[in-house]
């Protein structure tokens, strides 16, 4: 079967994703390559797509990084990445010359699924897990309740059973909904309420939870401010990059010094998360403002919000979230990195959450119930309670919501809309990359030739991507070098000259041009100049390097 564009009409499991990527490369060998950059514990390949006109060594420009599937349950991000790539290749098929010309000088580097093991496990009906299939720690005894698909319908839903010590009762107005028990409720109406599942090594008495079987959060395992941590029963790994998946991401990212911006696709909230990640951020305020301004441009027309992680997206205000990949891109590599959180199930149900992350810790039942009621209108998204003979508890009831296809990800009928938003955002980030051009000026001066080479950045982002990249030396420098034949001699100035990094117009917009009544020119600017006085005639080669904006060479006859 030949390659077909992914239209986001259904979620793909991992074998289907692999097949789609391989068919894409077979169909467009001049525009895309596929590389295995890592292996998981269960021997699945971690794939990387490089998109660009495999061409030119004369001019290699900046690159955009996109990844998805760090969290196993966040299928929408994977779908949005594949959908975005499909839209780009449909433009190639249609002969979009402007887009193809851009690709001849730039690259898009995409990792479709960071955590294949967990992603595939959930497609096979496993209970919710955060990232990979890292096993429990050696010697750890797991006792207590564990979620599992008891009735074999392929979905882990809810389970309830009556008991006078239970903390829930049935809402009489909405029998599907379990509300918190109050002091006025009759103990005979009380229930225990949790995911459907079984007790491990049960003693017949204790109704308590087991530790999480696969308790790693890959998006806490990256180097950016990493430290040992635990949240919602999940940990950050033994040390930064202790996991093959996160190590593959960072090792691969570091191979490409022209990556100038990065997007990591997640769910859910309907927003882009941007810097700062903590109050004591190492990023300068101009970098924070530049990143926020770019994000605001990128989400125009999508109904997505731009949210600063600190202070507006913190699970615990006293403890900053550490080890996050998008933060690592910024603070370790000096590259503007963003988390795109697709899909807002609350907004879909007409509910606005002012502080989405805080809501996880302190939920409001009056905002949760309408979500279940809304998705109850979709066939099979919410199933009515049915009696089931539990092998340990006896009669219980199973029913409720298909969490993966309602809250965590949209129902398939709404998936394309979310993926279209992802394409819009990625397309705008592509247009924001630094883009450097070279101009030569030749002035005869007696027996000498005065040569001037002007580098100019026409992109939104600077050639260092962020000031942070320049500050910590994570970005390549900017320089121009002459390659001269023996018959041409350089009379003044060294053959190679270092220049300053070139600002982008986005920097000027948030600094000197921030206030239109008092707009001014920048202190450094988007252009710089190297110059030589040369004696002799012939052909020379000008080599230039412009940080994360790329490099190139051009021939010139004197």
Coordinates of C-alpha atoms in Angstrom, one line a residue:
X1 CA 0.0 0.0 0.0
X2 CA 1.4 3.4 -1.0
X3 CA 1.6 6.4 1.4
X4 CA -1.6 8.2 2.1
X5 CA -1.9 11.5 4.0
X6 CA -2.9 11.1 7.6
X7 CA -6.3 12.9 7.9
X8 CA -6.7 12.4 11.7
X9 CA -9.9 10.5 11.4
X10 CA -8.6 7.8 13.8
X11 CA -5.8 7.2 16.3
X12 CA -2.9 5.1 15.0
X13 CA -1.2 2.4 17.1
X14 CA 2.6 2.2 17.0
X15 CA 2.9 -0.5 14.2
X16 CA 0.6 1.6 12.0
X17 CA 2.7 4.7 12.8
X18 CA 5.9 3.0 11.8
X19 CA 4.3 1.8 8.6
X20 CA 3.1 5.3 7.7
X21 CA 6.6 6.8 8.3
X22 CA 8.3 4.1 6.1
X23 CA 5.8 4.6 3.3
X24 CA 6.3 8.4 3.5
X25 CA 10.1 7.9 3.0
X26 CA 9.5 5.5 0.1
X27 CA 7.2 8.0 -1.6
X28 CA 9.3 11.1 -1.0
X29 CA 13.0 9.9 -0.9
X30 CA 14.3 13.3 -2.1
X31 CA 12.5 15.2 0.8
X32 CA 12.6 13.0 3.9
X33 CA 14.7 10.4 5.6
X34 CA 13.9 8.0 8.5
X35 CA 16.5 7.0 11.1
X36 CA 16.3 4.8 14.2
X37 CA 17.8 6.8 17.1
X38 CA 17.2 4.5 20.0
X39 CA 15.6 1.3 21.3
X40 CA 13.2 0.8 24.2
X41 CA 13.2 -1.8 26.9
X42 CA 10.8 -3.8 24.8
X43 CA 13.0 -3.5 21.6
X44 CA 10.8 -1.0 19.8
X45 CA 12.5 1.5 17.6
X46 CA 12.5 5.2 18.4
X47 CA 12.3 6.9 15.0
X48 CA 13.4 10.3 13.7
X49 CA 12.2 12.0 10.5
X50 CA 14.4 14.6 8.8
X51 CA 12.4 16.7 6.3
X52 CA 14.2 18.9 3.8
X53 CA 15.6 19.0 0.3
X54 CA 18.6 16.7 1.0
X55 CA 20.5 19.1 -1.1
X56 CA 22.6 21.9 -0.7
X57 CA 25.9 22.2 1.0
X58 CA 26.0 25.7 -0.3
X59 CA 23.5 26.9 2.3
X60 CA 22.1 25.0 5.2
X61 CA 19.7 27.1 7.3
X62 CA 17.9 26.8 10.6
X63 CA 15.8 23.8 11.7
X64 CA 12.6 23.3 13.6
X65 CA 12.3 20.4 16.1
X66 CA 8.9 18.7 16.8
X67 CA 8.3 15.7 19.0
X68 CA 5.3 13.9 20.5
X69 CA 4.3 10.9 22.5
X70 CA 6.5 11.5 25.6
X71 CA 3.4 10.6 27.7
X72 CA 1.9 7.3 26.6
X73 CA -1.7 8.4 26.9
X74 CA -1.4 11.6 24.9
X75 CA -2.3 10.3 21.5
X76 CA -3.4 13.6 20.2
X77 CA 0.1 14.9 20.1
X78 CA 1.3 12.0 17.9
X79 CA -1.7 12.5 15.7
X80 CA -1.1 16.2 15.4
X81 CA 2.6 15.6 14.4
X82 CA 1.6 13.1 11.7
X83 CA -1.2 15.4 10.5
X84 CA 1.2 18.4 10.3
X85 CA 3.7 16.4 8.3
X86 CA 1.0 15.2 6.0
X87 CA -0.1 18.8 5.3
X88 CA 3.5 19.8 4.5
X89 CA 3.9 16.8 2.1
X90 CA 0.6 17.6 0.4
X91 CA 2.0 21.0 -0.4
X92 CA 5.0 19.3 -1.9
X93 CA 2.7 17.1 -4.0
X94 CA 0.8 20.2 -5.1
X95 CA 4.1 21.9 -6.3
X96 CA 4.1 24.7 -3.7
X97 CA 7.4 26.2 -4.9
X98 CA 7.7 28.7 -2.1
X99 CA 7.5 26.0 0.5
X100 CA 9.8 23.7 -1.4
X101 CA 12.4 26.5 -1.7
X102 CA 12.2 27.0 2.1
X103 CA 12.8 23.3 2.6
X104 CA 15.8 23.4 0.3
X105 CA 17.6 25.6 2.9
X106 CA 16.0 24.5 6.2
X107 CA 15.1 21.3 8.0
X108 CA 12.2 20.0 10.1
X109 CA 13.4 17.3 12.5
X110 CA 10.5 15.3 14.0
X111 CA 10.4 12.4 16.5
X112 CA 6.8 11.1 16.1
X113 CA 6.7 9.0 19.4
X114 CA 9.2 9.4 22.2
X115 CA 7.7 6.5 24.3
X116 CA 6.6 3.7 22.0
X117 CA 6.3 1.0 24.7
X118 CA 3.8 2.9 26.8
X119 CA 2.0 4.3 23.7
X120 CA 1.4 0.9 22.3
X121 CA 0.4 -0.6 25.6
X122 CA -2.4 1.8 26.0
X123 CA -3.6 1.1 22.4
X124 CA -3.8 -2.5 23.5
X125 CA -6.1 -1.7 26.4
X126 CA -3.7 -1.5 29.3
X127 CA -4.7 0.7 32.2
X128 CA -3.5 4.3 32.3
X129 CA 0.3 4.7 32.6
X130 CA 2.3 7.9 32.3
X131 CA 5.3 7.1 30.0
X132 CA 7.3 4.0 29.5
X133 CA 7.2 0.4 30.7
X134 CA 10.0 0.8 33.2
X135 CA 9.5 -2.1 35.6
X136 CA 9.0 -1.7 39.4
X137 CA 12.3 -1.2 41.3
X138 CA 14.1 -4.4 42.2
X139 CA 12.8 -5.9 45.5
X140 CA 9.7 -3.7 45.6
X141 CA 6.7 -5.6 46.9
X142 CA 3.5 -4.4 45.3
X143 CA 0.4 -5.0 47.4
X144 CA -3.0 -3.4 46.9
X145 CA -5.4 -2.3 44.2
X146 CA -4.3 -2.0 40.5
X147 CA -6.5 -0.8 37.7
X148 CA -7.2 -3.3 34.9
X149 CA -9.8 -4.0 32.2
X150 CA -11.9 -6.5 34.2
X151 CA -14.8 -7.0 31.7
X152 CA -12.7 -7.2 28.6
X153 CA -14.3 -4.4 26.7
X154 CA -10.9 -2.8 25.9
X155 CA -11.5 0.2 28.1
X156 CA -10.6 0.7 31.8
X157 CA -13.7 2.5 33.2
X158 CA -15.0 3.0 36.8
X159 CA -16.0 0.5 39.4
X160 CA -18.2 0.9 42.5
X161 CA -19.4 -1.3 45.3
X162 CA -21.6 -0.6 48.3
X163 CA -20.1 -0.4 51.8
X164 CA -21.0 1.8 54.9
X165 CA -17.5 3.1 55.2
X166 CA -17.4 4.3 51.6
X167 CA -16.7 8.0 50.8
X168 CA -19.1 8.4 47.9
X169 CA -22.8 8.2 47.2
X170 CA -24.9 8.2 44.0
X171 CA -26.1 11.6 42.9
X172 CA -29.9 11.1 42.8
X173 CA -30.2 13.6 39.9
X174 CA -27.5 12.1 37.8
X175 CA -27.2 8.3 38.6
X176 CA -24.0 8.0 36.6
X177 CA -22.2 10.5 38.8
X178 CA -20.7 9.7 42.2
X179 CA -20.6 12.7 44.5
X180 CA -18.7 13.0 47.8
X181 CA -20.5 11.7 50.8
X182 CA -21.7 14.2 53.4
X183 CA -22.5 13.9 57.1
X184 CA -26.2 13.9 56.3
X185 CA -26.0 10.9 54.0
X186 CA -27.2 7.4 55.1
X187 CA -24.3 5.0 55.5
X188 CA -26.4 2.4 53.7
X189 CA -26.1 4.6 50.6
X190 CA -22.3 4.7 50.7
X191 CA -20.0 3.3 48.0
X192 CA -16.3 2.8 47.3
X193 CA -15.5 4.2 43.9
X194 CA -12.3 3.8 41.7
X195 CA -11.1 2.5 38.4
X196 CA -12.1 -1.1 37.6
X197 CA -9.3 -3.5 38.7
X198 CA -8.0 -6.2 41.0
X199 CA -6.2 -6.4 44.3
X200 CA -2.6 -7.7 44.1
X201 CA -1.6 -10.1 46.9
X202 CA -4.8 -9.2 48.6
X203 CA -5.3 -10.3 52.2
X204 CA -9.0 -10.0 52.0
X205 CA -9.2 -7.0 54.2
X206 CA -7.3 -3.9 53.0
X207 CA -8.8 -1.8 50.3
X208 CA -5.7 0.3 49.5
X209 CA -3.8 1.2 46.3
X210 CA -0.7 -0.6 45.1
X211 CA 2.3 1.5 44.1
X212 CA 2.3 2.4 40.4
X213 CA 3.6 -0.5 38.3
X214 CA 5.2 1.8 35.7
X215 CA 5.8 4.9 37.7
X216 CA 8.2 6.9 35.6
X217 CA 7.4 10.3 34.2
X218 CA 9.7 10.8 31.2
X219 CA 9.0 14.5 31.2
X220 CA 10.7 14.8 34.6
X221 CA 13.8 12.9 33.5
X222 CA 15.4 15.6 31.4
X223 CA 18.5 17.7 32.5
X224 CA 16.7 21.1 33.0
X225 CA 16.8 21.6 36.7
X226 CA 16.5 17.8 37.3
X227 CA 16.2 16.6 40.8
X228 CA 14.7 13.5 42.5
X229 CA 11.0 14.0 42.7
X230 CA 7.7 12.3 43.0
X231 CA 4.2 13.5 42.0
X232 CA 0.9 11.6 41.6
X233 CA 2.8 8.3 42.3
X234 CA 5.3 8.9 39.6
X235 CA 9.0 9.7 39.8
X236 CA 11.7 11.4 37.8
X237 CA 14.0 8.5 37.3
X238 CA 17.2 7.6 39.1
X239 CA 19.1 10.5 37.6
X240 CA 18.7 12.9 34.6
X241 CA 18.5 10.9 31.4
X242 CA 18.5 7.6 33.2
X243 CA 16.0 6.4 30.6
X244 CA 16.7 5.4 27.0
X245 CA 13.8 7.4 25.6
X246 CA 14.8 10.7 27.2
X247 CA 18.5 10.1 26.4
X248 CA 17.6 9.4 22.7
X249 CA 15.8 12.7 22.6
X250 CA 18.6 14.8 24.1
X251 CA 21.4 13.0 22.1
X252 CA 19.5 13.5 18.9
X253 CA 18.6 17.1 19.6
X254 CA 22.3 17.9 20.4
X255 CA 23.4 16.6 17.0
X256 CA 21.7 19.5 15.2
X257 CA 23.3 22.8 16.0
X258 CA 20.9 24.6 13.7
X259 CA 17.8 23.8 15.7
X260 CA 16.4 27.2 16.5
X261 CA 13.0 26.4 18.1
X262 CA 11.4 23.3 19.5
X263 CA 7.8 22.1 20.0
X264 CA 6.9 19.1 22.2
X265 CA 3.3 17.9 21.7
X266 CA 1.2 16.9 24.7
X267 CA -2.4 16.9 26.1
X268 CA -4.5 18.3 27.6
X269 CA -5.4 22.0 28.3
X270 CA -5.6 23.8 25.0
X271 CA -2.6 26.0 25.4
X272 CA 1.1 26.6 24.9
X273 CA 3.2 26.5 28.0
X274 CA 6.1 29.0 28.0
X275 CA 8.9 30.3 30.3
X276 CA 9.6 30.9 33.1
X277 CA 9.4 27.5 34.8
X278 CA 10.5 28.8 38.2
X279 CA 10.9 32.1 40.0
X280 CA 14.7 31.8 40.0
X281 CA 14.9 31.1 36.3
X282 CA 18.3 31.5 34.6
X283 CA 16.7 33.1 31.6
X284 CA 16.9 36.8 31.1
X285 CA 13.7 38.8 30.9
X286 CA 14.2 39.6 27.2
X287 CA 14.2 35.8 26.4
X288 CA 11.1 35.3 28.4
X289 CA 9.3 38.1 26.7
X290 CA 10.5 37.0 23.2
X291 CA 9.2 33.4 23.8
X292 CA 5.9 34.7 25.0
X293 CA 5.5 37.0 22.1
X294 CA 6.2 34.2 19.6
X295 CA 3.7 31.9 21.4
X296 CA 1.0 34.6 21.2
X297 CA 1.6 35.0 17.5
X298 CA 1.5 31.2 17.0
X299 CA -1.9 30.6 18.7
X300 CA -3.8 33.4 16.9
X301 CA -7.1 31.9 15.7
X302 CA -6.7 28.6 17.5
X303 CA -8.6 29.4 20.7
X304 CA -5.5 28.2 22.6
X305 CA -4.0 30.2 25.5
X306 CA -0.4 31.1 26.2
X307 CA 0.4 30.2 29.8
X308 CA 3.6 31.0 31.7
X309 CA 4.4 27.9 33.7
X310 CA 5.5 30.1 36.7
X311 CA 3.2 31.2 38.3
X312 CA 0.2 30.0 36.3
X313 CA 0.7 26.3 35.5
X314 CA 2.2 24.9 38.7
X315 CA 0.8 21.8 40.4
X316 CA 2.4 22.9 43.7
X317 CA 3.5 26.6 43.9
X318 CA 6.1 25.7 46.5
X319 CA 7.9 23.2 44.3
X320 CA 8.7 24.1 40.7
X321 CA 8.3 21.3 38.1
X322 CA 11.7 19.9 37.2
X323 CA 13.3 17.8 34.5
X324 CA 10.9 19.0 31.8
X325 CA 12.0 18.7 28.1
X326 CA 10.8 22.1 26.9
X327 CA 12.6 23.8 29.9
X328 CA 15.7 21.8 29.0
X329 CA 15.6 23.1 25.4
X330 CA 15.7 26.6 26.8
X331 CA 18.1 26.5 29.8
X332 CA 20.5 23.8 28.5
X333 CA 20.5 24.4 24.8
X334 CA 19.5 28.1 24.7
X335 CA 16.7 27.2 22.2
X336 CA 13.1 28.4 22.7
X337 CA 11.2 25.2 23.6
X338 CA 7.5 25.0 24.1
X339 CA 5.0 22.4 25.4
X340 CA 1.8 22.4 23.3
X341 CA -1.1 21.0 25.3
X342 CA -3.7 20.0 22.8
X343 CA -7.4 19.6 23.6
X344 CA -9.4 21.2 26.4
X345 CA -12.2 18.8 27.5
X346 CA -13.5 21.3 30.0
X347 CA -13.8 24.1 27.4
X348 CA -15.6 21.5 25.2
X349 CA -18.1 21.1 28.0
X350 CA -18.5 24.8 28.5
X351 CA -16.2 25.1 31.6
X352 CA -13.4 27.5 31.9
X353 CA -10.5 26.7 34.2
X354 CA -8.5 29.7 35.3
X355 CA -5.6 27.7 36.8
X356 CA -5.6 24.3 35.0
X357 CA -2.6 22.8 36.8
X358 CA -3.9 23.8 40.3
X359 CA -7.2 22.2 39.4
X360 CA -5.5 18.7 39.3
X361 CA -4.8 19.1 43.0
X362 CA -7.9 20.9 44.1
X363 CA -10.7 19.9 41.7
X364 CA -14.2 21.3 41.9
X365 CA -16.9 18.6 41.5
X366 CA -19.2 21.2 40.0
X367 CA -16.8 21.6 37.1
X368 CA -16.1 17.9 36.8
X369 CA -19.6 16.7 36.6
X370 CA -20.6 18.7 33.4
X371 CA -17.6 17.1 31.6
X372 CA -19.1 13.6 32.2
X373 CA -22.5 14.8 31.3
X374 CA -21.3 16.4 28.0
X375 CA -19.5 13.3 26.9
X376 CA -22.4 11.1 27.8
X377 CA -24.0 12.3 24.6
X378 CA -21.3 10.6 22.5
X379 CA -22.0 6.8 21.9
X380 CA -19.9 4.5 24.0
X381 CA -17.9 7.4 25.5
X382 CA -19.7 7.0 28.8
X383 CA -21.3 3.6 29.5
X384 CA -24.1 3.0 32.1
X385 CA -23.4 1.0 35.2
X386 CA -23.7 -2.7 34.8
X387 CA -23.4 -5.5 37.4
X388 CA -20.2 -7.6 37.4
X389 CA -19.1 -10.5 39.5
X390 CA -15.7 -9.4 40.9
X391 CA -13.4 -12.3 41.7
X392 CA -12.4 -10.8 45.0
X393 CA -15.2 -8.4 46.0
X394 CA -18.2 -10.2 44.7
X395 CA -21.0 -8.1 43.1
X396 CA -19.8 -4.7 41.9
X397 CA -20.8 -2.3 39.1
X398 CA -18.7 -1.2 36.2
X399 CA -19.4 1.7 33.9
X400 CA -18.5 5.3 33.3
X401 CA -16.2 7.3 31.1
X402 CA -13.7 6.2 28.5
X403 CA -11.0 8.5 29.9
X404 CA -8.5 8.1 27.0
X405 CA -11.0 9.1 24.3
X406 CA -12.8 11.9 26.1
X407 CA -10.7 13.7 28.8
X408 CA -7.1 12.8 27.8
X409 CA -7.8 13.0 24.1
X410 CA -10.8 14.1 22.0
X411 CA -13.3 11.7 20.6
X412 CA -12.1 10.7 17.1
X413 CA -14.8 12.9 15.5
X414 CA -13.1 16.0 17.0
X415 CA -9.5 14.9 16.5
X416 CA -8.9 16.6 13.1
X417 CA -9.9 20.0 14.5
X418 CA -7.2 19.7 17.2
X419 CA -4.6 18.5 14.7
X420 CA -5.4 21.4 12.4
X421 CA -4.5 23.7 15.3
X422 CA -1.2 21.9 15.7
X423 CA -0.5 22.4 12.0
X424 CA -1.2 26.1 12.4
X425 CA 1.1 26.5 15.3
X426 CA 4.0 24.5 13.7
X427 CA 3.6 26.4 10.5
X428 CA 4.0 29.7 12.3
X429 CA 7.0 28.4 14.2
X430 CA 8.6 27.4 10.9
X431 CA 8.2 30.9 9.7
X432 CA 9.8 32.4 12.9
X433 CA 13.2 30.7 12.5
X434 CA 16.2 32.9 11.9
X435 CA 17.0 33.2 8.2
X436 CA 20.4 34.7 7.2
X437 CA 21.3 36.0 3.8
X438 CA 24.7 37.2 2.5
X439 CA 25.5 40.3 0.4
X440 CA 28.9 41.1 -1.1
X441 CA 30.1 44.5 -2.0
X442 CA 33.3 45.1 -4.1
X443 CA 35.1 48.4 -4.2
X444 CA 38.3 48.8 -6.3
X445 CA 40.8 50.9 -4.5
X446 CA 43.9 51.3 -6.7
X447 CA 45.7 48.0 -6.9
X448 CA 43.6 46.6 -4.1
X449 CA 40.0 45.3 -3.9
X450 CA 38.0 46.3 -0.9
X451 CA 35.6 43.4 -0.2
X452 CA 32.7 43.7 2.2
X453 CA 30.5 40.9 3.3
X454 CA 27.2 41.7 5.0
X455 CA 25.2 39.0 6.9
X456 CA 21.6 39.9 7.5
X457 CA 19.0 38.0 9.6
X458 CA 15.5 38.3 8.3
X459 CA 13.9 36.0 10.8
X460 CA 11.8 36.6 13.9
X461 CA 14.4 34.8 16.2
X462 CA 18.0 35.8 16.6
X463 CA 20.9 33.7 15.2
X464 CA 21.6 32.5 18.8
X465 CA 17.9 31.4 19.1
X466 CA 17.9 32.9 22.6
X467 CA 20.3 35.2 24.5
X468 CA 20.7 32.2 26.7
X469 CA 22.3 30.3 23.9
X470 CA 24.9 33.0 23.4
X471 CA 25.4 33.5 27.1
X472 CA 26.3 29.8 27.9
X473 CA 28.0 29.1 24.6
X474 CA 25.4 26.6 23.5
X475 CA 24.9 28.3 20.1
X476 CA 27.5 28.2 17.4
X477 CA 29.2 31.6 16.7
X478 CA 28.9 33.9 13.8
X479 CA 31.9 34.3 11.5
X480 CA 33.0 34.8 7.9
X481 CA 36.1 33.2 6.4
X482 CA 37.8 33.6 3.0
X483 CA 39.3 30.8 1.1
X484 CA 41.9 32.3 -1.3
X485 CA 43.9 30.9 -4.2
X486 CA 47.7 31.4 -4.1
X487 CA 47.5 34.3 -6.5
X488 CA 45.3 36.4 -4.2
X489 CA 46.8 37.9 -1.0
X490 CA 44.9 39.4 2.0
X491 CA 46.6 42.7 2.7
X492 CA 44.6 43.7 5.8
X493 CA 42.5 41.8 8.4
X494 CA 42.7 38.0 9.1
X495 CA 41.1 35.5 6.7
X496 CA 38.5 34.7 9.3
X497 CA 36.5 37.3 11.2
X498 CA 34.1 36.8 14.1
X499 CA 30.9 38.8 14.1
X500 CA 28.2 39.4 16.7
X501 CA 25.0 37.4 16.7
X502 CA 22.3 38.9 14.6
X503 CA 19.1 40.0 16.3
X504 CA 15.7 39.0 14.9
X505 CA 12.9 41.4 14.2
X506 CA 11.0 39.7 17.1
X507 CA 13.6 40.9 19.6
X508 CA 13.2 44.4 18.4
X509 CA 9.5 44.1 18.7
X510 CA 9.7 43.2 22.4
X511 CA 12.5 45.7 23.2
X512 CA 13.2 48.9 21.4
X513 CA 10.0 48.6 19.3
X514 CA 7.8 47.5 22.2
X515 CA 6.2 50.9 22.6
X516 CA 5.1 52.4 19.3
X517 CA 5.1 55.9 20.6
X518 CA 8.7 55.6 21.6
X519 CA 10.0 53.1 19.2
X520 CA 13.8 53.1 18.5
X521 CA 16.5 51.3 16.7
X522 CA 18.3 48.4 18.3
X523 CA 21.7 48.6 20.0
X524 CA 23.1 45.6 18.0
X525 CA 20.7 44.9 15.2
X526 CA 20.1 42.3 12.5
X527 CA 23.2 43.0 10.3
X528 CA 26.9 42.8 10.7
X529 CA 29.9 43.4 8.4
X530 CA 33.2 41.7 7.6
X531 CA 35.7 43.4 5.3
X532 CA 39.1 42.7 3.6
X533 CA 41.5 44.4 1.3
X534 CA 42.7 41.9 -1.3
X535 CA 45.5 42.0 -3.8
X536 CA 45.3 39.9 -7.0
X537 CA 42.6 38.5 -9.3
X538 CA 40.7 35.2 -9.4
X539 CA 38.0 33.2 -7.7
X540 CA 37.6 33.2 -4.0
X541 CA 35.2 31.2 -1.7
X542 CA 33.4 32.9 1.1
X543 CA 32.4 30.6 4.0
X544 CA 30.0 31.9 6.6
X545 CA 28.5 30.6 9.8
X546 CA 25.6 32.2 11.5
X547 CA 25.0 30.4 14.7
X548 CA 21.7 28.4 14.8
X549 CA 20.7 30.1 11.5
X550 CA 23.1 27.8 9.7
X551 CA 26.0 28.1 7.4
X552 CA 27.0 28.3 3.8
X553 CA 29.5 29.3 1.2
X554 CA 29.5 31.3 -2.0
X555 CA 32.0 31.8 -4.9
X556 CA 33.1 35.2 -6.0
X557 CA 35.3 36.3 -8.9
X558 CA 37.6 39.3 -8.4

